[in-house]
Coordinates of N, CA and C in Angstrom, one line a residue:
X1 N 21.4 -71.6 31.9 CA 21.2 -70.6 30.9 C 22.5 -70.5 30.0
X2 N 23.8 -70.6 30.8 CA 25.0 -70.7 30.2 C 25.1 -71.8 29.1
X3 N 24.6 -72.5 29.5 CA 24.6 -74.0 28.6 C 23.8 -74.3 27.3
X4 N 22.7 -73.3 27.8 CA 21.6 -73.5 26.3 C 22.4 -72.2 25.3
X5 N 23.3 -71.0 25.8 CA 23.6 -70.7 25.1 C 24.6 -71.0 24.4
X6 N 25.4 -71.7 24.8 CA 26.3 -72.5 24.1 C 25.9 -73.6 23.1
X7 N 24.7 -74.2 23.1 CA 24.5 -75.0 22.3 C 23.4 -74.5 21.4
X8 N 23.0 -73.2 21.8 CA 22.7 -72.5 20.3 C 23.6 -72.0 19.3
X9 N 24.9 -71.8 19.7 CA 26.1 -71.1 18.9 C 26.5 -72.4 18.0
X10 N 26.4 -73.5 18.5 CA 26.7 -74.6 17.8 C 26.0 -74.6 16.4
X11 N 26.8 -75.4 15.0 CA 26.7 -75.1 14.0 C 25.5 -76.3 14.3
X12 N 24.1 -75.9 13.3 CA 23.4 -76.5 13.2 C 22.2 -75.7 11.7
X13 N 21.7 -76.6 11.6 CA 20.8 -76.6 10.4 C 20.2 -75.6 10.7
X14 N 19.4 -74.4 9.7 CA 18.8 -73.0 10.0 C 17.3 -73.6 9.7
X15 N 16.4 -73.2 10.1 CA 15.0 -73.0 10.2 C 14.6 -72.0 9.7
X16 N 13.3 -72.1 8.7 CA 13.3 -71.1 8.8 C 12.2 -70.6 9.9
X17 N 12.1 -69.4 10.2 CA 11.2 -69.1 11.4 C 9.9 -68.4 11.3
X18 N 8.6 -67.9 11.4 CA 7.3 -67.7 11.2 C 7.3 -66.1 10.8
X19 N 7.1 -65.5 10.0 CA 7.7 -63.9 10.1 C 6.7 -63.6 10.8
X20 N 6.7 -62.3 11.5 CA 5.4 -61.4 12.4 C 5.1 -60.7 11.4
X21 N 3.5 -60.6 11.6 CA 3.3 -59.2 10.8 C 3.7 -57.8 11.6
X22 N 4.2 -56.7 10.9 CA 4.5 -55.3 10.8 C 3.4 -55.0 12.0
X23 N 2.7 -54.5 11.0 CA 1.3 -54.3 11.8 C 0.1 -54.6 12.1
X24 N -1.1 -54.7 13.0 CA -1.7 -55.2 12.9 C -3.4 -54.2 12.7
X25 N -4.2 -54.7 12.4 CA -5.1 -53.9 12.1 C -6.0 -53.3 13.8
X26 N -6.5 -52.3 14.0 CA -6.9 -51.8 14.7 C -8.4 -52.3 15.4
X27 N -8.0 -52.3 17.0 CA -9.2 -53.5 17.5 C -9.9 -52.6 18.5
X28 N -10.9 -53.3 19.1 CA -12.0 -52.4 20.4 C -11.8 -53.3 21.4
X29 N -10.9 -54.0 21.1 CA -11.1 -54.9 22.8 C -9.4 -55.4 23.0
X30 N -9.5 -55.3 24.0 CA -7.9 -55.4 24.7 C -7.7 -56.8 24.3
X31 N -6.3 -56.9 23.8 CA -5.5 -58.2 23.1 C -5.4 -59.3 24.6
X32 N -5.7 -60.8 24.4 CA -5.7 -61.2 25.0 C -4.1 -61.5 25.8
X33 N -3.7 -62.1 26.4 CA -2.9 -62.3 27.4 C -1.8 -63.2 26.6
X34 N -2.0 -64.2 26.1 CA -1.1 -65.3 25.8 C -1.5 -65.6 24.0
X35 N -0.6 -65.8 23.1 CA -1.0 -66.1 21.9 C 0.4 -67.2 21.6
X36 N 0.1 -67.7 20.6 CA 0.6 -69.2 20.2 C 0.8 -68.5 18.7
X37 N 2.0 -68.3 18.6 CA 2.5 -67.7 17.2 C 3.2 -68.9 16.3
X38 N 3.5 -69.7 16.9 CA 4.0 -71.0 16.3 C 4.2 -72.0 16.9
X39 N 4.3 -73.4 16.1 CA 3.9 -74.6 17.2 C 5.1 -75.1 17.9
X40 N 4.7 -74.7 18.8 CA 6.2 -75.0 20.1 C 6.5 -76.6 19.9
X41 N 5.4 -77.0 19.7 CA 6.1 -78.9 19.7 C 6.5 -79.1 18.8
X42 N 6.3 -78.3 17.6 CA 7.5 -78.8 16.3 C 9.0 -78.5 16.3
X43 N 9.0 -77.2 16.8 CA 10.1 -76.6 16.8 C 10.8 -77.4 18.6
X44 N 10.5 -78.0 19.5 CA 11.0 -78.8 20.2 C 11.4 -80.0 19.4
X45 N 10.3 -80.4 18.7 CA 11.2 -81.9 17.8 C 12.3 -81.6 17.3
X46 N 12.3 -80.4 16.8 CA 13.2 -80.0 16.0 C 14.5 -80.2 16.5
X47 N 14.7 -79.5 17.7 CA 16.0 -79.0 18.6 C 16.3 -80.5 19.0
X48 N 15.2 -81.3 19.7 CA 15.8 -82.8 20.0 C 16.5 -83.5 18.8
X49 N 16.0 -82.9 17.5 CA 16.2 -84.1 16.0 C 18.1 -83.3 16.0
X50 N 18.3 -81.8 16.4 CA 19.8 -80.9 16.6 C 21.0 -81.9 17.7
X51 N 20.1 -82.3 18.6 CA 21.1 -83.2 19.6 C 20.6 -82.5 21.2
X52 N 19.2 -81.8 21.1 CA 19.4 -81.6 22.7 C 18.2 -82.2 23.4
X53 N 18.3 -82.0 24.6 CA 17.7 -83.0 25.4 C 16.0 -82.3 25.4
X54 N 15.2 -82.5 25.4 CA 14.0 -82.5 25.7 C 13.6 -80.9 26.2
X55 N 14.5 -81.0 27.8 CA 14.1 -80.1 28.6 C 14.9 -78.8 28.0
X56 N 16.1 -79.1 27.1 CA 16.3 -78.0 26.5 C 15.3 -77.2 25.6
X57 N 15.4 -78.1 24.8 CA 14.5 -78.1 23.9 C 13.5 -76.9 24.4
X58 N 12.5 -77.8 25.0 CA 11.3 -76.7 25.7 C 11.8 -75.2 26.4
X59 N 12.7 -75.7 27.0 CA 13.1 -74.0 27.8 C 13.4 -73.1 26.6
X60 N 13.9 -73.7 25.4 CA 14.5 -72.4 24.7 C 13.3 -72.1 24.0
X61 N 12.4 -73.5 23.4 CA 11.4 -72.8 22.7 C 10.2 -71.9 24.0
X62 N 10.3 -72.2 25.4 CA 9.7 -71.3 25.9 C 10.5 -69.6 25.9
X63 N 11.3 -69.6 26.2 CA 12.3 -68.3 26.1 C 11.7 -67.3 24.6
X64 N 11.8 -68.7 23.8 CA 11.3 -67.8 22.2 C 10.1 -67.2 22.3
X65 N 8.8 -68.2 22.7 CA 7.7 -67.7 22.9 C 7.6 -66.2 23.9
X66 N 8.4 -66.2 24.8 CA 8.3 -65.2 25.7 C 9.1 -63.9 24.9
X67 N 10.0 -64.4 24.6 CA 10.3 -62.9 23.8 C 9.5 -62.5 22.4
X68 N 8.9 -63.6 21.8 CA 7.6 -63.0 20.9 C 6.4 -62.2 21.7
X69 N 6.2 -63.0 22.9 CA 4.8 -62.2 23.2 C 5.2 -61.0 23.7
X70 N 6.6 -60.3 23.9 CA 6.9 -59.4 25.0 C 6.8 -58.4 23.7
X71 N 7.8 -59.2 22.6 CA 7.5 -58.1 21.0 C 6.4 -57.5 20.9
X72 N 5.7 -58.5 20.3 CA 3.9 -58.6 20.3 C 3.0 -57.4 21.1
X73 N 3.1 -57.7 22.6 CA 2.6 -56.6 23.7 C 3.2 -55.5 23.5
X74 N 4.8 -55.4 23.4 CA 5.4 -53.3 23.0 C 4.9 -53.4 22.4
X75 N 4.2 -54.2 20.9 CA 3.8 -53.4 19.6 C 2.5 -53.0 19.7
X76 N 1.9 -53.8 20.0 CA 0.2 -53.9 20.6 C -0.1 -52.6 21.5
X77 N 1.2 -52.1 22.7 CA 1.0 -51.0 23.5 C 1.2 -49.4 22.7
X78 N 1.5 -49.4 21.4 CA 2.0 -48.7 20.7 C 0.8 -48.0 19.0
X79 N -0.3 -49.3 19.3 CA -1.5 -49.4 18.7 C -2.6 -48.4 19.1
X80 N -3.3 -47.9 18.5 CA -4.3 -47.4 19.5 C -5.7 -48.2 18.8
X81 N -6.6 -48.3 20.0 CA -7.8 -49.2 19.6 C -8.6 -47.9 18.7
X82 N -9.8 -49.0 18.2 CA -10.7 -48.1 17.1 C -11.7 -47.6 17.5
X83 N -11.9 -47.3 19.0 CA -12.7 -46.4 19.7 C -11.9 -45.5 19.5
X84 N -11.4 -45.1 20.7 CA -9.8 -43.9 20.3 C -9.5 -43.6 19.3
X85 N -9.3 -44.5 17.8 CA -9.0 -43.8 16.5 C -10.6 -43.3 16.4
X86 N -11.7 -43.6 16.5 CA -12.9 -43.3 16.3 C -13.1 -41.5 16.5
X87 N -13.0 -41.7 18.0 CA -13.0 -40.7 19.1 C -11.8 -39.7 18.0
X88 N -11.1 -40.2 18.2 CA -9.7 -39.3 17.6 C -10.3 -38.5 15.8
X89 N -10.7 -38.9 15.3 CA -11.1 -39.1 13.9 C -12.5 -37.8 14.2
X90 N -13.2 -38.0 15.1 CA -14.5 -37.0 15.0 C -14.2 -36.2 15.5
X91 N -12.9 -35.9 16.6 CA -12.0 -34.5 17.1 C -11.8 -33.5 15.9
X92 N -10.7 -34.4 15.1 CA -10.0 -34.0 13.7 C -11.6 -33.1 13.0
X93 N -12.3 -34.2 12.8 CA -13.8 -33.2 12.0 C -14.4 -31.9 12.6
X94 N -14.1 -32.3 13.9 CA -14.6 -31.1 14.8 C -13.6 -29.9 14.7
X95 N -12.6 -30.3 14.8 CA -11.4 -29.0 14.7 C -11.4 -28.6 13.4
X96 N -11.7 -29.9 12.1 CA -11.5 -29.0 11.0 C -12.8 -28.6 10.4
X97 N -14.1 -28.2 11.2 CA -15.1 -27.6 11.0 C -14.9 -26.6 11.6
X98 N -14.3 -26.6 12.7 CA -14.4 -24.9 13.3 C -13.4 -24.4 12.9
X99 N -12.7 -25.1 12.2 CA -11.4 -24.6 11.9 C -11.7 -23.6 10.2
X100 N -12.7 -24.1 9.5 CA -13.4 -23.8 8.6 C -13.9 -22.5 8.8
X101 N -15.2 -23.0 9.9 CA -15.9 -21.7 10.5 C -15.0 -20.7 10.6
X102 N -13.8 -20.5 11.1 CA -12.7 -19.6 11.8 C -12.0 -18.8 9.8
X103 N -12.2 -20.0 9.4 CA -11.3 -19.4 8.2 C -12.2 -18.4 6.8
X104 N -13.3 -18.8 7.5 CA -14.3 -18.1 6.7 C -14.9 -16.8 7.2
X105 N -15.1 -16.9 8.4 CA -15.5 -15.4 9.4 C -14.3 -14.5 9.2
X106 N -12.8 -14.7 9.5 CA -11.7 -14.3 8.7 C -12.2 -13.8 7.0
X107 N -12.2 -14.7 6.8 CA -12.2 -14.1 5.3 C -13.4 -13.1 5.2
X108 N -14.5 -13.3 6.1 CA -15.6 -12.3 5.4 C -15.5 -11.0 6.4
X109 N -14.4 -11.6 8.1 CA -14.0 -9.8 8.4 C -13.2 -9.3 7.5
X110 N -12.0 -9.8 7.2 CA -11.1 -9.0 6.0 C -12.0 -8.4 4.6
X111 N -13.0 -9.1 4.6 CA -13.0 -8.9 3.3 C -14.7 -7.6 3.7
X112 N -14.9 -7.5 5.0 CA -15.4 -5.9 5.3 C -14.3 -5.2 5.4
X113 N -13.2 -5.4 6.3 CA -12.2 -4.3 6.2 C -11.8 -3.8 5.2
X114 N -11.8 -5.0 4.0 CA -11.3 -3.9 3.1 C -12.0 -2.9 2.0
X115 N -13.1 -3.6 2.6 CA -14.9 -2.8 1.9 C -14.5 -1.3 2.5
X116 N -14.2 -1.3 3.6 CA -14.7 -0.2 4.0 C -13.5 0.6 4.2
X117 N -11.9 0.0 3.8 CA -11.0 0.7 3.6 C -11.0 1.2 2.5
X118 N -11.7 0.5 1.8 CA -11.7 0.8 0.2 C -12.8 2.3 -0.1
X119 N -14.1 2.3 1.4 CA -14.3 3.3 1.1 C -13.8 4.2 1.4
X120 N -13.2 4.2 2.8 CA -12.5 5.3 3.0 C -11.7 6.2 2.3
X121 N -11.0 5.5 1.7 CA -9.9 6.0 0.6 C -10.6 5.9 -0.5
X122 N -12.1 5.9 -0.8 CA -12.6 7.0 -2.0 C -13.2 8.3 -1.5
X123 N -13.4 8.3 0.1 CA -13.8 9.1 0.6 C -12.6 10.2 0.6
X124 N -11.1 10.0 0.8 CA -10.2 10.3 1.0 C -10.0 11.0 -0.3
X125 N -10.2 10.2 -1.6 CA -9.8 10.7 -2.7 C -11.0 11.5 -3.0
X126 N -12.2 11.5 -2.7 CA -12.9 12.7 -2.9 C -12.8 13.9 -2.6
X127 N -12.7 13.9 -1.1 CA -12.2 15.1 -0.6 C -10.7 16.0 -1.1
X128 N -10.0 15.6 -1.5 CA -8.3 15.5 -2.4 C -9.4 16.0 -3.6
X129 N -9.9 15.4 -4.4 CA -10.2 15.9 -5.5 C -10.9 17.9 -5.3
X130 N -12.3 17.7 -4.3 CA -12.7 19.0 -3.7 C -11.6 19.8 -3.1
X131 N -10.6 19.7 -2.5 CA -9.7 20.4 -2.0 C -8.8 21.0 -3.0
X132 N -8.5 20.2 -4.2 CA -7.8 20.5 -5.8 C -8.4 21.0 -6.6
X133 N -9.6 21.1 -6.8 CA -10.7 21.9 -7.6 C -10.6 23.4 -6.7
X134 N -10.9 23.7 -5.3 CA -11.0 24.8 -4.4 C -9.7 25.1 -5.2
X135 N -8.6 24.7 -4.7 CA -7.4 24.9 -4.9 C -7.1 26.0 -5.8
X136 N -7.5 25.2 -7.6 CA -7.7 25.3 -8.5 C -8.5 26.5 -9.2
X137 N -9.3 26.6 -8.5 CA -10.1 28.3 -8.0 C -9.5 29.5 -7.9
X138 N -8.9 29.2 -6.7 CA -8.1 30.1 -5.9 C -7.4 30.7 -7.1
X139 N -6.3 29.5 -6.9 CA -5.7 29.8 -8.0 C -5.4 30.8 -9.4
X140 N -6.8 30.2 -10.2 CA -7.3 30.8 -11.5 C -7.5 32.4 -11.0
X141 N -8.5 32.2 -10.0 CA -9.0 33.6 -9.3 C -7.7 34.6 -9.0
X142 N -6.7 34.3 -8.3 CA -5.2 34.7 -8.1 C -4.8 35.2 -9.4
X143 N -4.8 34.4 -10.6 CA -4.0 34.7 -11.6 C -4.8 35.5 -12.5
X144 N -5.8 35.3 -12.3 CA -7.2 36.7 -13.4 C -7.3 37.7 -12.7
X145 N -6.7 38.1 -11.6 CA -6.7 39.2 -10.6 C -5.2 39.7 -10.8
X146 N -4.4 39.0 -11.0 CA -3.0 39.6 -11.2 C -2.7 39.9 -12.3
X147 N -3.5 39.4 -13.4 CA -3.8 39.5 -15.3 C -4.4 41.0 -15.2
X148 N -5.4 40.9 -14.7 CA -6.2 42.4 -15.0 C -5.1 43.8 -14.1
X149 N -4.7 43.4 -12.9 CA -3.9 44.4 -12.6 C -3.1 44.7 -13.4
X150 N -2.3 43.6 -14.0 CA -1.1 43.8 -14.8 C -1.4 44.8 -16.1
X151 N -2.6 44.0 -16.4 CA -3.0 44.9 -18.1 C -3.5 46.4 -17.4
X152 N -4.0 46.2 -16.3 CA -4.4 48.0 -16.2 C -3.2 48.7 -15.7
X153 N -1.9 48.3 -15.3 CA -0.8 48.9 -14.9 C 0.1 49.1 -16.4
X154 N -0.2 48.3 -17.1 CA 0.4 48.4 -18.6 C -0.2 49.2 -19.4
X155 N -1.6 49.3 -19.2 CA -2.5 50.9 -19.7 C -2.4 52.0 -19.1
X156 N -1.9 51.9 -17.9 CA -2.2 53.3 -17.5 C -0.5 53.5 -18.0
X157 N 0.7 52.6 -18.1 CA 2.2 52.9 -18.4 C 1.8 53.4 -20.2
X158 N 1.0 52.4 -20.8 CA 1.1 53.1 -22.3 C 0.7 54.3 -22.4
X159 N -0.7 55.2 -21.4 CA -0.8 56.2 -21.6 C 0.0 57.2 -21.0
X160 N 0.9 57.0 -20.1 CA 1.7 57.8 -19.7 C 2.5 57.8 -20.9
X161 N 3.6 57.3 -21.6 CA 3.8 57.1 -22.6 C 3.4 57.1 -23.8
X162 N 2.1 57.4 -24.1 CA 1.7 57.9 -24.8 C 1.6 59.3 -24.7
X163 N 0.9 60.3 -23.5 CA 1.5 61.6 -22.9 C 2.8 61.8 -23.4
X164 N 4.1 61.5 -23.1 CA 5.0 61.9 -23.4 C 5.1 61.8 -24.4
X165 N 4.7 60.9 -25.3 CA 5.2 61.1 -26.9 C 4.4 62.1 -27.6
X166 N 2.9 62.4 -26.7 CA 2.5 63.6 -27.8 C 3.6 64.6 -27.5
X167 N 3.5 64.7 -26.2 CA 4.7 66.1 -25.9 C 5.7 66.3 -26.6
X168 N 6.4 65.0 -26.7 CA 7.5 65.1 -27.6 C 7.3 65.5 -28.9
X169 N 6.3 64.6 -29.4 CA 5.6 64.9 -31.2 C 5.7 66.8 -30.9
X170 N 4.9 67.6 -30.1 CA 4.6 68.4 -29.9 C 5.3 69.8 -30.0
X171 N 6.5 69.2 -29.2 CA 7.7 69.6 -28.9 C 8.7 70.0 -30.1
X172 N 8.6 68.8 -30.9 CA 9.3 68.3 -32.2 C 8.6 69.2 -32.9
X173 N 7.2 69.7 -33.4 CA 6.7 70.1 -34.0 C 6.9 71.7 -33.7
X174 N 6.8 72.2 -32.7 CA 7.5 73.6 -32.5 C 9.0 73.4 -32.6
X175 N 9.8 73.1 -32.6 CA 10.7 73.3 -32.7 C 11.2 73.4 -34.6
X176 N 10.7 72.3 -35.2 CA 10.5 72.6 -36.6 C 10.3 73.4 -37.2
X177 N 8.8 74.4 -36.5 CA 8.2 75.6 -36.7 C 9.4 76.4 -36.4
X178 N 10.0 76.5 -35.8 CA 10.4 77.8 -35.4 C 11.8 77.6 -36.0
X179 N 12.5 76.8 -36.5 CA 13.6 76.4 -37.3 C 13.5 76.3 -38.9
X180 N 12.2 76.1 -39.4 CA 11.6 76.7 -40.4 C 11.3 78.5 -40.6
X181 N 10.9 79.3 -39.4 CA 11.0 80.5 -39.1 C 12.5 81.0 -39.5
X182 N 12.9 80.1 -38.7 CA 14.3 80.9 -38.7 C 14.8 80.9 -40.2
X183 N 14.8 80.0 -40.8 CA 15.5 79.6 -42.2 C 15.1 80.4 -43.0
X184 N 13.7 80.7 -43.0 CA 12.9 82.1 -44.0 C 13.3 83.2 -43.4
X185 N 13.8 83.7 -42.3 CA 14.6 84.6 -42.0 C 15.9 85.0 -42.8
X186 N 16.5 83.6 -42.4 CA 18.2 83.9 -43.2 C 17.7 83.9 -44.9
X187 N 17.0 83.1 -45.4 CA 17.0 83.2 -46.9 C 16.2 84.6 -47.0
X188 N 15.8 85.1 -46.9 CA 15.0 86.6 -46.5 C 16.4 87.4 -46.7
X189 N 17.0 87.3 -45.6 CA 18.6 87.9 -45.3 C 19.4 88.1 -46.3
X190 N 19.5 86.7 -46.9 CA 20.2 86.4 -47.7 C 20.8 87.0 -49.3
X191 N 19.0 86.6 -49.5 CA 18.2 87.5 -50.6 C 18.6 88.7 -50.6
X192 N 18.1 89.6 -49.7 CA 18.3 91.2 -49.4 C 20.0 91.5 -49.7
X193 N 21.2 90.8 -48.9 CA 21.9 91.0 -49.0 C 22.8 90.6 -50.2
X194 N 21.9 89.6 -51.1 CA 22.3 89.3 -53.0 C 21.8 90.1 -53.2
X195 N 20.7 90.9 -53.6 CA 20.3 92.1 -54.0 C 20.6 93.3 -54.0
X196 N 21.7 93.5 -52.7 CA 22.6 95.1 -52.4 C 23.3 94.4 -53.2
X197 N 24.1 93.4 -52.8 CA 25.7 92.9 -53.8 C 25.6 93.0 -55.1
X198 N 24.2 92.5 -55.7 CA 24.5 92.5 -57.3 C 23.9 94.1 -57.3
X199 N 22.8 94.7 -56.9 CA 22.9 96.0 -57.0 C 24.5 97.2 -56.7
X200 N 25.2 96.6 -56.0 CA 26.4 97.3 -55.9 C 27.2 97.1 -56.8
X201 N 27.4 95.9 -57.0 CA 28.2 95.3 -58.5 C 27.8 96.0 -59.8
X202 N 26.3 96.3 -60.1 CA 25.8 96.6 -61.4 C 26.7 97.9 -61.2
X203 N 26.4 98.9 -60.5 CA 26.6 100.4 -60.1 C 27.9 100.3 -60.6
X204 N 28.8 99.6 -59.9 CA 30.0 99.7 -60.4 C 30.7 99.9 -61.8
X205 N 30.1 98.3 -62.3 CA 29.9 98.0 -63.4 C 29.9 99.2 -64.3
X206 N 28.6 99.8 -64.0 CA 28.2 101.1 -65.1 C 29.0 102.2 -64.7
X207 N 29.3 102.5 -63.6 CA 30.8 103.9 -63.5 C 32.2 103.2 -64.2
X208 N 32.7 101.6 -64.3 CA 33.6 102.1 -65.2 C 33.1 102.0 -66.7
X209 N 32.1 101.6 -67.3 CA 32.1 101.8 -68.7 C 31.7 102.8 -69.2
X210 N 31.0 103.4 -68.3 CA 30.9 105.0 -68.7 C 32.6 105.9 -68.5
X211 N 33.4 105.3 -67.4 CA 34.6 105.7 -67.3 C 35.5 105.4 -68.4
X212 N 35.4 104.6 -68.9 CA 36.1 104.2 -70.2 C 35.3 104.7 -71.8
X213 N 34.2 104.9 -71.6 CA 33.4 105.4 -73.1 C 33.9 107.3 -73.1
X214 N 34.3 107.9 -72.1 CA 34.3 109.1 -72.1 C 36.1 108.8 -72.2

């Protein structure tokens, strides 16, 4: 083994070699055992046409073949056959039919819940509305009840105040009377007492010009 590797290191003409395919297409029956990827007897001429002996020759092109089919089988074990993709493929349809089924029963429970949240909460806003109207009542009723007291507490204050001002007017009005009284009194007085004065004055008057004519 030491020796065939040594005289592969050796400088020699390159070949070119058979490429593998990547991948292979998908089968129903187990890959057979042994396959012939390329022709071992050429590629032995070949190695004898390099300088080696026969039996080299063959051992290495056997070695090659064994490590192709070893490639070949990991790749092959790595394959899945077309039953199993078959099998695998009608899973997939089955999961994504019920998977369907699942996304649509969803959608048509959500889409009761929200039927019926939606009625809730008009039922919600109905009652809010009836409870704001009541409200609203009360209310009005509160303030037409506090309006009428107010204006009957303001009538019965204007007629109190109205009371007082006749009194006052009343009041005002005798007092005028009797301040009018009085004033015809003093000008009465008055009078009387101009009447002695110029009557006392005349008298005078006439005692001195009779005092002076005699």
């Amino acid at each position: 083994m030491l020796r065939t590797t040594k005289l592969l290191r050796t400088p020699t003409a390159v070949y070119p070699w058979p490429a593998l395919p990547l991948r292979r297409p998908l089968h129903s029956s187990p890959a057979p055992l042994a396959h012939h990827f390329f022709d071992s007897a050429d590629y032995v001429h070949r190695f004898e046409q390099q300088g080696l002996t026969r039996q080299q020759a063959e051992g290495i092109v056997d070695a090659l073949e064994n490590i192709v089919q070893e490639s070949v089988n990991n790749l092959e074990s790595n394959l899945v056959s077309r039953t199993e993709h078959y099998k695998h493929h009608d899973r997939q349809k089955v999961d994504f039919a019920a998977l369907k089924q699942n996304l649509e029963l969803s959608e048509r429970t959500d889409f009761m819940n929200l039927k019926a949240e939606n009625e809730r909460l008009l039922g919600d806003i109905e009652r809010l509305k009836q409870k704001l109207r009541e409200e609203i009542s009360r209310t009005q009723a509160g303030v037409r009840l506090d309006l009428n007291l107010e204006k009957g507490r303001i009538r019965d204050e204007m007629s109190t105040r109205e009371g007082k001002l006749t009194e006052v007017d009343t009041r005002i009005e005798n007092e005028i009377g009797l301040l009018r009284a009085s004033m015809e009194a003093v000008k009465f007085n008055i009078l009387q007492y101009a009447f002695a004065v110029m009557s006392g004055t005349g008298a005078l008057l006439l005692a001195y010009l009779r005092m002076f004519a005699n």
